[in-house]
Amino acid sequence: MELKNKKLTEDEFFSLRKEVLTHWPTGQEVDLQDAVDYLKKVPAEKNFALKLRKAKEEGLTLAQPRAGVALIEEHIALLKYLEDEGGADLLPSTIDSYTRQNRYPECQIGIDESMKAGRSLLNGFPAVNHGVKGCRQVYEAIRNPIQARHGTPDARLLSEIIHASGWTSNEGGGISYNIPYAKSVSMEKTIRDWQYCDRLVGFYNEQGIELNREPFGPLTGTLVPPSISNTVAILEALLAAEQGVTNLTVGYGQCGNLIQDIAAIRALEEQTREYLDHFGYPQVFITTVFHQWMGGFPADEAKAFGVISVGAATAALAGATKVIVKTPHEALGIPTKEANAQGIRDTIMTLNLLKGQRMPMSPELAKEIQIIKAETRCMLQSVLEVGKGDFARGTVEAFKLGIIDVPFAPSKYNAGKMMPARDNQGAVRYLMTGNIPFTQDIIDFNKEKLMERGKFENREVTFQMTVDDIFAVGKGNLIGRPE
Ligand SMILES: CC[C@H]1O[C@@H](n2cnc3c(N)ncnc32)[C@H](O)[C@@H]1O
């Protein structure tokens, strides 16, 4: 069947579903009517979609950590600690890397070995192997709404299991969980597979159960220009809306220049609204999520708290509905529950101090919003052209042609011709635009901003700036100044 941005019919969806549920024995535990009945009992305060609606209406920024360990009891203890001692408003379950690659046999080995070792030997929660039974145990043990966070190109079985278990949000998308997370999975396959995941949410919606979907904003988390991540977020929002998703959180990963980061969130929310309305989805409720710094972290915990606090402050001043929290163990690896809770308390303290405050509009902020929207518009219009009016087909073509190009992506389907670098205030600009069809004024704007830095640093504007920027934060600075 040719790829198209069209809502799957019930026949198409249910015939795919039969095969999806055979990918692992726990798929047989998923009974749709039983899942509907179970989800209908989820109280409003434990429904991710509803808690986000409430937060947006009240102008609050909610704090959510990442967290996941191999065994059910330990995972429950971890999540309870993060809500009780950390104060988390929303809970994750970060899914392990084997599950993300559908390597369920290795998950089983990881679970068995973790039981023998008495500690987690997986880097996340293997939700498919634990099945509906195990995931419901987790859901029933906690107070807050719970979301699956992962990086799964084919998340169809995972989505079936987590939603049947009362988990009312799922992160990811056909672009954002392919390009940064896979080497050679075709864009066409992941768009189709995520149409399935979104259609499942659309099905529950038709039963009166609203679930939240969250495209993964940061992508590679390495000097990603705001207009690149916003373009991907808006495309995934449009694809999800077509499948019947009505509650979407679009996201963005902190780049470090305060005005540009706030402009990115404001442009993202406004332009997502503009495109959803224009293409016939006014019913979709939009929230935003700001991811604290996704690049290299300082190992020194006090410095790490500095990075975490700036991320929390930026999220608050931007008016993001949610902020994803980092921990002082980021440079080391999987955090202890204590370190994870510290990151949340740091974040909530910062959010509370800035409660109700927003960065006021200014000529600088207005300019950054305008340039991000203009760059995003160039890419989205070009996606429509090469897709002959279809966003799904257009996305596949756009990556083939390098019209959308994500820096430092492992996927062979990403052109990798675009290169970013910071300007003299640390804002991320386009050093090379590759095949991205920007207008000349956009190209000139980015070049001028980088020339300013070159002049200040008395060096040529070259890829060396990019390299210096990549290591800068880990060394304690935002901009990679020449040594
Ligand atoms: C998106 C990548 C980020 O997710 C975080 N992460 C991944 N797995 C876990 C985990 N199991 N527990 C806590 N944090 C985690 C970590 O901050 C990493 O940089």
XYZ file of C-alpha atoms and ligand atoms in Angstrom:
502
model
C 0.000 0.000 0.000
C 1.501 3.350 -1.014
C 2.630 5.584 1.869
C 0.255 8.498 2.381
C -0.718 10.859 5.132
C -4.176 9.368 5.490
C -5.907 8.029 8.601
C -5.672 4.228 8.637
C -9.093 2.660 8.249
C -10.184 0.348 11.074
C -9.762 -2.623 8.698
C -6.189 -1.581 7.826
C -5.357 -0.958 11.480
C -6.834 -4.198 12.853
C -5.279 -6.351 10.153
C -1.834 -4.870 10.951
C -2.557 -5.353 14.637
C -2.929 -9.127 14.400
C 0.705 -9.402 13.214
C 2.054 -6.772 15.647
C 0.769 -8.683 18.680
C 2.743 -11.769 17.633
C 6.151 -10.040 17.934
C 6.565 -11.280 21.481
C 4.420 -13.589 23.700
C 3.320 -10.688 25.917
C 1.472 -9.301 22.898
C -1.170 -11.926 23.582
C -1.983 -10.188 26.903
C -3.284 -7.128 25.038
C -7.081 -7.270 24.813
C -8.485 -4.050 23.384
C -11.826 -4.066 25.225
C -10.065 -4.879 28.488
C -7.620 -2.029 27.764
C -10.487 0.413 27.089
C -12.183 -0.588 30.344
C -8.899 -0.217 32.236
C -8.089 3.188 30.697
C -11.588 4.471 31.443
C -10.807 3.945 35.128
C -7.690 6.157 34.994
C -8.519 9.142 37.232
C -8.026 12.632 35.709
C -5.041 13.363 37.947
C -3.308 10.237 36.587
C -4.067 10.977 32.939
C -1.043 12.569 31.241
C -3.150 14.370 28.602
C -5.495 15.895 31.179
C -2.724 16.929 33.574
C -1.011 18.751 30.706
C -4.266 20.523 29.789
C -4.617 21.687 33.382
C -0.990 22.863 33.582
C -1.320 24.888 30.386
C -4.549 26.476 31.562
C -2.901 27.406 34.868
C 0.287 28.640 33.155
C 2.446 26.139 35.033
C 5.642 24.375 33.934
C 5.655 20.732 35.063
C 8.856 18.828 35.891
C 9.470 15.334 34.483
C 12.601 13.185 34.907
C 13.829 10.277 32.811
C 14.189 6.980 34.692
C 14.178 3.255 34.038
C 15.647 0.065 35.494
C 15.324 -3.617 34.591
C 13.126 -5.139 37.302
C 9.551 -4.237 38.206
C 9.933 -3.871 41.979
C 13.086 -1.744 41.651
C 11.488 0.349 38.930
C 8.470 0.979 41.149
C 10.747 1.946 44.055
C 12.625 4.320 41.732
C 9.493 6.042 40.398
C 7.949 6.349 43.863
C 11.197 7.911 45.127
C 11.183 10.419 42.247
C 7.602 11.505 42.978
C 7.924 11.431 46.769
C 11.491 12.720 47.305
C 11.973 14.448 43.958
C 8.535 15.989 43.640
C 8.152 14.954 39.993
C 4.853 16.181 38.485
C 4.931 13.596 35.680
C 6.677 10.225 35.585
C 8.554 8.421 32.813
C 9.551 4.969 32.164
C 12.700 5.200 30.095
C 12.744 2.041 28.021
C 15.986 0.026 27.585
C 18.002 -0.075 24.393
C 17.278 -3.736 23.543
C 13.547 -3.082 23.596
C 14.125 -0.040 21.386
C 15.648 -2.373 18.790
C 12.918 -5.014 19.270
C 15.555 -7.403 20.648
C 13.266 -8.953 23.231
C 15.293 -12.179 23.696
C 18.243 -10.102 24.927
C 15.895 -8.209 27.232
C 14.902 -11.497 28.802
C 18.561 -12.343 29.397
C 19.046 -8.872 30.890
C 16.105 -9.393 33.233
C 17.341 -12.821 34.333
C 20.915 -11.559 34.833
C 19.655 -8.517 36.753
C 17.737 -10.811 39.110
C 20.886 -12.874 39.680
C 23.099 -9.803 40.122
C 20.593 -7.940 42.342
C 21.013 -4.798 40.280
C 19.836 -3.425 36.930
C 21.889 -4.682 34.009
C 19.643 -2.952 31.465
C 19.711 0.797 30.768
C 15.952 1.118 31.062
C 12.646 -0.634 31.760
C 11.938 -3.547 29.376
C 8.206 -2.901 29.113
C 7.470 -5.415 26.336
C 8.995 -8.312 28.237
C 7.228 -7.310 31.462
C 4.009 -7.126 29.488
C 0.659 -5.621 30.417
C 0.706 -7.398 33.783
C 4.061 -5.883 34.782
C 3.329 -2.432 33.356
C -0.003 -2.305 35.188
C 1.822 -3.109 38.441
C 3.984 -0.034 37.813
C 1.016 2.173 36.914
C -0.958 1.063 39.995
C 1.940 1.708 42.368
C 2.477 5.413 41.551
C 0.445 8.578 42.085
C 1.302 10.554 38.918
C 0.640 10.028 35.206
C 3.201 7.865 33.462
C 4.725 8.058 29.969
C 6.926 5.742 27.911
C 10.133 7.509 26.843
C 12.464 5.637 24.503
C 13.931 5.811 21.001
C 12.136 3.040 19.156
C 11.839 3.042 15.363
C 9.231 0.230 15.520
C 7.293 0.944 18.725
C 4.041 -0.739 17.676
C 4.039 -3.594 20.207
C 5.541 -1.361 22.918
C 2.741 1.193 22.368
C 0.055 -1.496 22.530
C 1.391 -2.798 25.840
C 1.997 0.514 27.611
C -1.360 2.032 26.673
C -3.233 -1.138 27.710
C -1.455 -0.686 31.074
C -2.770 2.789 31.891
C 0.299 4.655 30.614
C -1.379 7.688 29.055
C 1.462 9.129 27.015
C 4.019 7.887 24.508
C 7.075 9.754 23.247
C 8.449 9.451 19.735
C 7.670 9.660 16.045
C 8.518 8.350 12.621
C 11.257 10.943 12.108
C 12.417 11.774 15.648
C 12.860 8.111 16.645
C 14.512 7.174 13.366
C 17.100 9.756 12.295
C 18.826 10.160 15.710
C 18.336 6.532 16.803
C 18.833 4.248 13.810
C 21.510 3.699 11.181
C 19.628 2.046 8.364
C 15.885 1.945 9.013
C 14.000 3.549 6.125
C 12.029 6.708 6.749
C 9.066 5.149 4.942
C 8.990 2.221 7.403
C 9.189 4.354 10.534
C 6.557 6.784 9.295
C 4.233 3.839 8.630
C 4.992 2.268 12.018
C 4.364 5.507 13.869
C 1.134 6.045 11.910
C 0.129 2.776 13.586
C 1.112 4.047 17.058
C -0.832 7.270 16.458
C -3.817 5.395 15.026
C -3.939 3.325 18.232
C -4.183 6.615 20.166
C -6.857 7.736 17.703
C -8.777 4.519 18.397
C -8.697 5.106 22.161
C -9.781 8.705 21.510
C -12.832 7.372 19.671
C -13.647 5.407 22.849
C -13.529 8.662 24.855
C -10.036 8.182 26.283
C -7.603 11.018 25.536
C -3.932 10.000 25.446
C -0.946 12.306 24.931
C 1.666 11.995 22.218
C 5.047 13.731 22.322
C 7.341 13.888 19.264
C 10.969 13.724 20.449
C 12.167 17.319 20.187
C 15.953 17.335 20.680
C 16.827 14.850 17.876
C 20.612 14.346 18.078
C 20.844 16.920 20.877
C 24.022 18.321 19.329
C 23.878 21.872 17.996
C 20.532 21.220 16.303
C 19.308 24.560 14.894
C 15.845 25.379 16.331
C 14.242 25.497 12.869
C 15.390 21.927 12.132
C 13.851 20.493 15.314
C 10.743 22.655 14.959
C 10.246 21.441 11.363
C 10.420 17.803 12.501
C 8.074 18.452 15.433
C 5.468 20.132 13.221
C 5.628 17.336 10.650
C 5.124 14.676 13.349
C 2.284 16.744 14.821
C 0.557 16.844 11.421
C 1.038 13.102 10.863
C -0.258 12.307 14.365
C -3.272 14.608 14.010
C -4.282 12.821 10.803
C -4.391 9.533 12.737
C -6.724 11.025 15.356
C -4.332 12.258 18.062
C -5.871 15.288 19.829
C -3.338 15.954 22.611
C 0.195 16.735 21.434
C 3.300 17.969 23.214
C 5.847 19.412 20.798
C 9.375 19.702 22.096
C 12.736 21.382 21.793
C 16.171 20.716 23.241
C 17.985 23.607 24.958
C 20.786 25.080 22.826
C 22.040 27.557 25.427
C 21.429 31.096 24.138
C 18.545 32.277 26.333
C 16.763 34.465 23.758
C 17.086 31.886 20.980
C 15.807 29.060 23.242
C 12.798 31.080 24.349
C 12.156 32.118 20.747
C 12.308 28.456 19.718
C 9.567 27.452 22.164
C 7.374 30.451 21.252
C 7.855 29.853 17.473
C 7.257 26.122 17.922
C 3.937 26.572 19.705
C 2.735 29.309 17.333
C 3.769 27.587 14.119
C 2.455 24.153 15.202
C -0.880 25.854 15.874
C -0.726 27.639 12.502
C -0.041 24.458 10.515
C -2.513 22.253 12.429
C -5.267 24.844 11.940
C -4.393 25.419 8.292
C -4.471 21.710 7.468
C -7.741 21.001 9.291
C -6.871 19.940 12.839
C -8.097 22.845 15.034
C -9.281 20.289 17.597
C -5.724 19.278 18.537
C -4.594 20.619 21.944
C -0.934 21.677 21.912
C 1.527 21.855 24.801
C 5.289 22.350 24.730
C 8.224 20.599 26.384
C 11.685 22.053 26.936
C 14.517 19.528 27.333
C 17.329 20.636 29.597
C 20.759 20.576 27.940
C 21.169 17.367 25.936
C 24.863 17.754 25.079
C 27.987 16.877 27.038
C 27.719 17.675 30.766
C 30.417 18.687 33.249
C 31.355 15.790 35.562
C 31.559 18.184 38.532
C 28.126 17.931 40.217
C 28.011 21.590 41.287
C 28.624 22.659 37.680
C 26.014 20.154 36.519
C 23.472 21.818 38.817
C 24.354 25.103 37.123
C 23.437 23.611 33.762
C 20.229 22.112 35.174
C 19.161 25.397 36.779
C 19.691 27.424 33.602
C 17.616 24.871 31.708
C 14.834 25.094 34.275
C 14.907 28.894 34.219
C 14.739 28.978 30.439
C 11.753 26.630 30.420
C 9.956 28.843 32.951
C 10.679 32.114 31.136
C 9.646 30.543 27.825
C 6.363 29.400 29.355
C 6.907 25.757 28.352
C 4.233 23.404 29.719
C 6.835 20.822 30.726
C 10.580 20.600 31.302
C 12.578 17.359 31.040
C 15.036 17.200 33.900
C 18.707 16.210 33.802
C 20.723 14.954 36.750
C 24.153 15.686 38.278
C 25.185 12.184 37.123
C 24.603 13.002 33.438
C 28.331 12.921 32.648
C 28.691 9.534 34.375
C 25.707 7.523 33.053
C 22.502 6.167 34.561
C 21.869 8.299 37.667
C 21.178 6.974 41.140
C 17.651 7.653 42.356
C 19.098 10.204 44.785
C 20.891 12.138 42.039
C 17.820 11.963 39.839
C 15.680 13.384 42.656
C 18.243 16.165 43.211
C 17.902 17.232 39.591
C 14.132 17.405 40.017
C 14.321 19.409 43.267
C 16.804 21.837 41.693
C 14.446 22.259 38.758
C 11.290 22.704 40.844
C 13.014 25.251 43.102
C 14.002 27.242 40.016
C 10.504 26.944 38.514
C 8.944 28.111 41.776
C 11.216 31.161 42.009
C 10.210 32.148 38.466
C 6.544 31.157 38.750
C 4.366 33.495 36.678
C 7.361 35.290 35.143
C 7.837 35.270 31.379
C 10.563 36.734 29.194
C 8.985 39.933 27.857
C 8.912 40.571 24.106
C 11.882 42.544 22.807
C 13.305 43.397 19.354
C 15.916 40.621 19.830
C 13.305 38.038 20.824
C 10.979 39.084 17.992
C 13.845 38.779 15.473
C 14.756 35.281 16.655
C 11.120 34.149 16.489
C 10.832 35.591 12.989
C 14.018 33.924 11.681
C 13.130 30.527 13.171
C 9.657 30.673 11.634
C 11.030 31.786 8.240
C 13.610 28.960 8.182
C 10.982 26.429 9.273
C 8.553 27.672 6.640
C 11.151 27.185 3.882
C 11.560 23.536 4.841
C 7.863 22.758 5.382
C 6.798 24.377 2.104
C 9.477 22.391 0.303
C 8.306 19.158 1.975
C 4.821 19.814 0.590
C 6.212 20.496 -2.899
C 8.335 17.344 -3.128
C 5.495 15.362 -1.548
C 3.017 16.736 -4.075
C 0.821 17.890 -1.213
C 1.361 14.826 1.000
C 3.387 15.352 4.205
C 4.242 11.658 4.618
C 5.637 11.196 1.136
C 7.121 14.691 1.291
C 9.062 13.825 4.438
C 10.601 10.747 2.813
C 11.604 12.801 -0.247
C 12.813 15.717 1.872
C 15.342 13.578 3.715
C 16.474 11.913 0.478
C 17.126 15.380 -1.007
C 18.619 16.891 2.155
C 15.811 19.460 2.383
C 15.649 18.527 6.064
C 19.090 17.701 7.444
C 19.787 16.828 11.110
C 23.354 17.457 12.320
C 25.404 14.461 13.546
C 22.642 11.924 12.829
C 23.641 8.225 12.577
C 21.014 7.477 9.919
C 22.241 6.799 6.415
C 18.978 8.362 5.239
C 20.086 11.751 6.548
C 22.102 13.862 4.076
C 24.541 15.222 6.676
C 25.496 18.156 4.425
C 24.281 20.879 6.806
C 26.659 22.017 9.530
C 25.863 24.276 12.519
C 28.035 26.525 14.668
C 27.399 29.050 17.429
C 27.480 32.796 16.801
C 29.150 35.275 19.144
C 26.251 35.163 21.612
C 26.090 31.377 21.525
C 23.002 31.102 19.310
C 23.137 28.111 16.948
C 23.430 29.203 13.295
C 23.849 27.517 9.899
C 27.540 27.359 8.957
C 26.710 25.272 5.873
C 23.142 24.890 4.634
C 23.681 21.828 2.438
C 20.559 21.283 0.305
C 18.182 23.067 2.663
C 16.225 25.461 0.391
C 16.690 28.645 2.402
C 16.112 32.038 0.810
C 19.175 34.208 0.292
C 18.262 36.580 3.123
C 18.207 33.636 5.571
C 21.574 32.394 4.312
C 23.006 35.917 4.610
C 21.615 36.396 8.132
C 23.268 33.204 9.371
C 26.560 34.037 7.638
C 26.654 37.556 9.107
C 26.078 36.231 12.605
C 28.968 33.776 12.229
C 31.221 36.445 10.690
C 30.691 38.521 13.850
C 32.147 35.646 15.889
C 35.007 35.144 13.462
C 35.883 38.825 13.774
C 35.646 38.719 17.577
C 37.806 35.594 17.765
C 40.055 36.797 14.988
C 39.725 33.519 13.071
C 38.112 32.213 9.910
C 34.515 30.993 10.071
C 35.170 27.257 9.676
C 34.100 23.837 10.906
C 36.665 24.238 13.706
C 34.104 26.454 15.430
C 31.614 23.562 15.307
C 34.135 21.175 16.816
C 35.043 23.656 19.571
C 31.344 24.204 20.339
C 30.665 20.487 20.708
C 33.133 20.165 23.571
C 32.534 23.576 25.158
C 29.793 22.838 27.751
C 31.563 19.735 29.002
C 34.517 22.025 29.609
C 32.358 24.595 31.393
C 31.530 27.092 28.634
C 28.770 27.603 26.097
C 30.848 28.845 23.169
C 33.954 26.985 22.072
C 36.361 29.910 22.060
C 39.828 29.238 20.603
C 42.263 28.298 23.354
C 17.679 10.968 25.849
C 19.053 10.701 26.392
C 19.124 10.959 27.900
O 18.229 10.137 28.614
C 18.720 9.983 29.947
N 18.558 8.567 30.285
C 18.647 7.517 29.444
N 18.392 6.371 30.109
C 18.111 6.724 31.397
C 17.750 6.001 32.562
N 17.624 4.665 32.524
N 17.550 6.683 33.716
C 17.675 8.043 33.737
N 18.011 8.782 32.657
C 18.220 8.127 31.516
C 20.129 10.507 29.979
O 20.078 11.812 30.517
C 20.472 10.620 28.504
O 21.380 11.663 28.269
